[in-house]
Amino acid sequence: MIDREPQAPSAGNDVRTVETPHYMRWLAAVGPVAGLVLLIAVGFVLHRELGGHHLHDVLNHLRAIAGQTIGTAALLTAASYWLLGSFDLLALRYIGKQIAYPRVAFTAFVSYAFGHNLGVATLTGGAIRYRMYSVAGLSTTDVATVAGFCTLTSAIGLTALIGAALLLEPQRLAAALHISPTIALGIGALALLLLFAYAAWAAHAGRTLTIRGWSLQSPGASIALPQLALGIIDVALAASVLWVLLPPSADLSLPAFAGLYAMASSAGLISHVPGGLGVFESVIVVSLPSTPRDELLGALLAYRAIYYLLPLLCAAVLFGYREFGAQRGRLSQAEVAAAAWIAPVIPQVAGSLALVAGLLLLISGATVAHGSRLDQFRNWLPLPVLEVSHLAGSVAGLGLVVVAQALFRRSRAAHHLIMWLLAAGIVASILKGLDFEEAFSLSIISAVIWLGRRSFYRPASIIRERFTPAWTATLIALVGLTAWIGFLSHRNVAYSNELWWTFALDADAPRMLRALLVVSLGAAGILFANLLGSPTIASGRASEQDLDRARLVIAESPNSLANGALIGDKRLLFNDSGKGFVMYQVTGRSWVALGDPVGTREVQEELAWRFHELTDREGGWTIFYQATALRLPLYVDLGLTAMKIGEEARVALRDFSLEGSARAELRHARSRAQRDGASFEILAPGQAGALLPELRQVSQQWLHDKSTGEKRFSVGRFAPEYLAQFPLAIVRREGRPVAFANVWTSGTHTEFSVDLMRFGTGAPRSAMDYLFIELMLWGRSQGYESFSLGMAPLAGLATHPLAPAWNRVGNFVFRHGEHFYNFEGLRHYKAKFLPSWEARYLITPGGLTVPRVLAGISLMISGGIRQMVRK
């Protein structure tokens, strides 16, 4: 007997509808709130350390940095980013993969350029690397291993420089860190001891270390030694960029400063603040108390511009060039390939650039305008135009920050709105003070986002997009940063109520106050409206009206699994047009969707994002059970992790026949069943009414023999009203029904499959083979392209040494778990029909920890699986 694939996690035979506890929703916001609190604390530290210094002083020291020094810093930056590309090359060598160097270099550069500025979370958990490397044939596990290897290499460099600096100059660094030299020596020795321990372990190939469910295979000396060297050299190069920009008063050797730099970088990484903004600067400022604060902050601003913003700008220009060339259709073959690399990550790039543009406009509205340029306004531009333009620029900046999050989700409306906001920002930049540099930067960003317009096709409403806790914290942090910079820029202003009503050409502080008030009120209004908006949450189970709507979608779907919505035990989440849905149920914190969203590609993207937003808002875990490989990039965009749980067997029907030696076993099974008196027929939906009492006896007898009960979620149940919706395949023996199955079809005749299948004691021994064979022959005659035999759980999991713990445990259960389920026998049984195999995945949030591995096994064996082959 065969049932559909395993059901969603549950404590028993059914998925219990348990709402997510309210405290779970609040727990989801702990991380972003903690980051926001840390950023506020950093702001207070910097404000105190800056003392009476004015922003003009900082900018003057920034402008005073020699051009030769800036050139040296730029060259060191280029060398650092080139070396980061070598991290990826070494990682690919570690996993035994080869990719052309131009693609590796491009992928590494783009990943680091955006990752350094905005953090990993902003780029949806490594979507850039996954999308670019998956085109080259790397699997999810391969990409995760590459990312982990690169992270480890950077950690090695930070650890080495911290340890070496503390041992070489303990007195100087101890004073800077406000600790005793003894403690500094102890920390340095411990850091190097950890490094040497890793080197000793990694130098011998073949060793395995398991950390949080991931197995780390020792790379051997040929990879470990270059890894150590690359990590140390890269961090030293990055530290050198800032070191050459430091004022002479810093009086700190490069080795000692490299240690401070590594500590500051580590603090920024641990804080999870995008780019370590503020955290990194605070550690540097506090660690160099003898250096004038305005000079030091000027050097830090130059470092941010050269090491962070310059690569980001280069990446944006490169994206724009490739996309422009692709649209002109005049690229060489190599350039066409390069354009294909960037196409998958355009939403991440556009969203990041929109966020940067918004922050640029907000900071511009909070700082002092260029005085000499403002003087030119007196003769040809009225003061009201200046005032309105200044306010409009800040409002446009807020709009860009708010709408940027929708670009990550490929929203078409967001793309249109972003283009208008950028146009408004460009005009405002010129009219509020002839800021041509700002207008030029916005023009470049606008051009890049416009060129990628084909990637934004989601017909989603921006208003209905709910903010995640992380994005809410980001918006509050950016508005707070704008306010802090504004008050720092006008530190010497005597504030009074009259300033609100002061309008003059040189009245920068009043304009800053008015812009800050409008931005703050606007941000607060948007957040409250978004928070208090009434979300559309489906009821515990779909209503009859929802099922009727679902039938219309199923009739157009190529996937027979869409019929799972008609079981009636799940919730349905429709998109606005009603042309697609997600079928899901809630158990504890798990919001489990069965299969991919149903609908066209655009509808699937819209629904996946909406379901994820709904789950996140309720403090739950987004889970897609039995997802296909075709939609893995979409789930990566959501920040989710894919875990392979088996392979679905699919038999092509166009050329299916029982002729030939390969199908001799099937031919003999059919003949044997027919000799035993078996016959086959298909009843149209609703035509089995008179047979239902006999079919019920077959079903109850089967349940009794198997000592089990009816299942739910991913498999139907015996209920007359449910079975009446589908064709029924009947096997008779001497005229009496002895076996049956309801058939899930696809409206496009792409595939069909069986759902509920039951056998009575009078069925021939080869009844299952006979039923499948007759179904395939019937499907071929009806014009179906393929027949799904369902999933073989735990089949096809990766076996290489770098596979995560889930694969290794799953393979062990697959081979030795015959006492509670015949995993391997099921795979062998389906293989005799000569099917093709398609991977199926469990999509979950976060990494794959050991508890989640065990939960995956529980998912496989506790719910809807029943043993198919009984010897």
Short mmCIF file of N, CA, C and O in Angstrom, two decimals, residues 102 429 493 766 795:
data_model
loop_
_atom_site.label_atom_id
_atom_site.label_comp_id
_atom_site.label_asym_id
_atom_site.label_seq_id
_atom_site.Cartn_x
_atom_site.Cartn_y
_atom_site.Cartn_z
N PRO A 102 36.90 34.39 -13.36
CA PRO A 102 36.13 35.65 -13.44
C PRO A 102 34.81 35.59 -12.67
O PRO A 102 34.44 36.56 -12.02
N SER A 429 18.19 67.89 -4.41
CA SER A 429 19.61 68.08 -4.13
C SER A 429 20.16 69.33 -4.82
O SER A 429 21.01 70.04 -4.28
N VAL A 493 24.74 75.82 18.17
CA VAL A 493 23.55 76.63 18.00
C VAL A 493 22.80 76.75 19.33
O VAL A 493 22.64 75.76 20.06
N SER A 766 -0.19 -9.28 -6.39
CA SER A 766 0.42 -8.25 -7.24
C SER A 766 -0.54 -7.09 -7.51
O SER A 766 -0.41 -6.39 -8.51
N ALA A 795 15.85 9.26 0.62
CA ALA A 795 16.63 8.76 -0.51
C ALA A 795 17.42 9.89 -1.14
O ALA A 795 16.96 11.04 -1.21
#
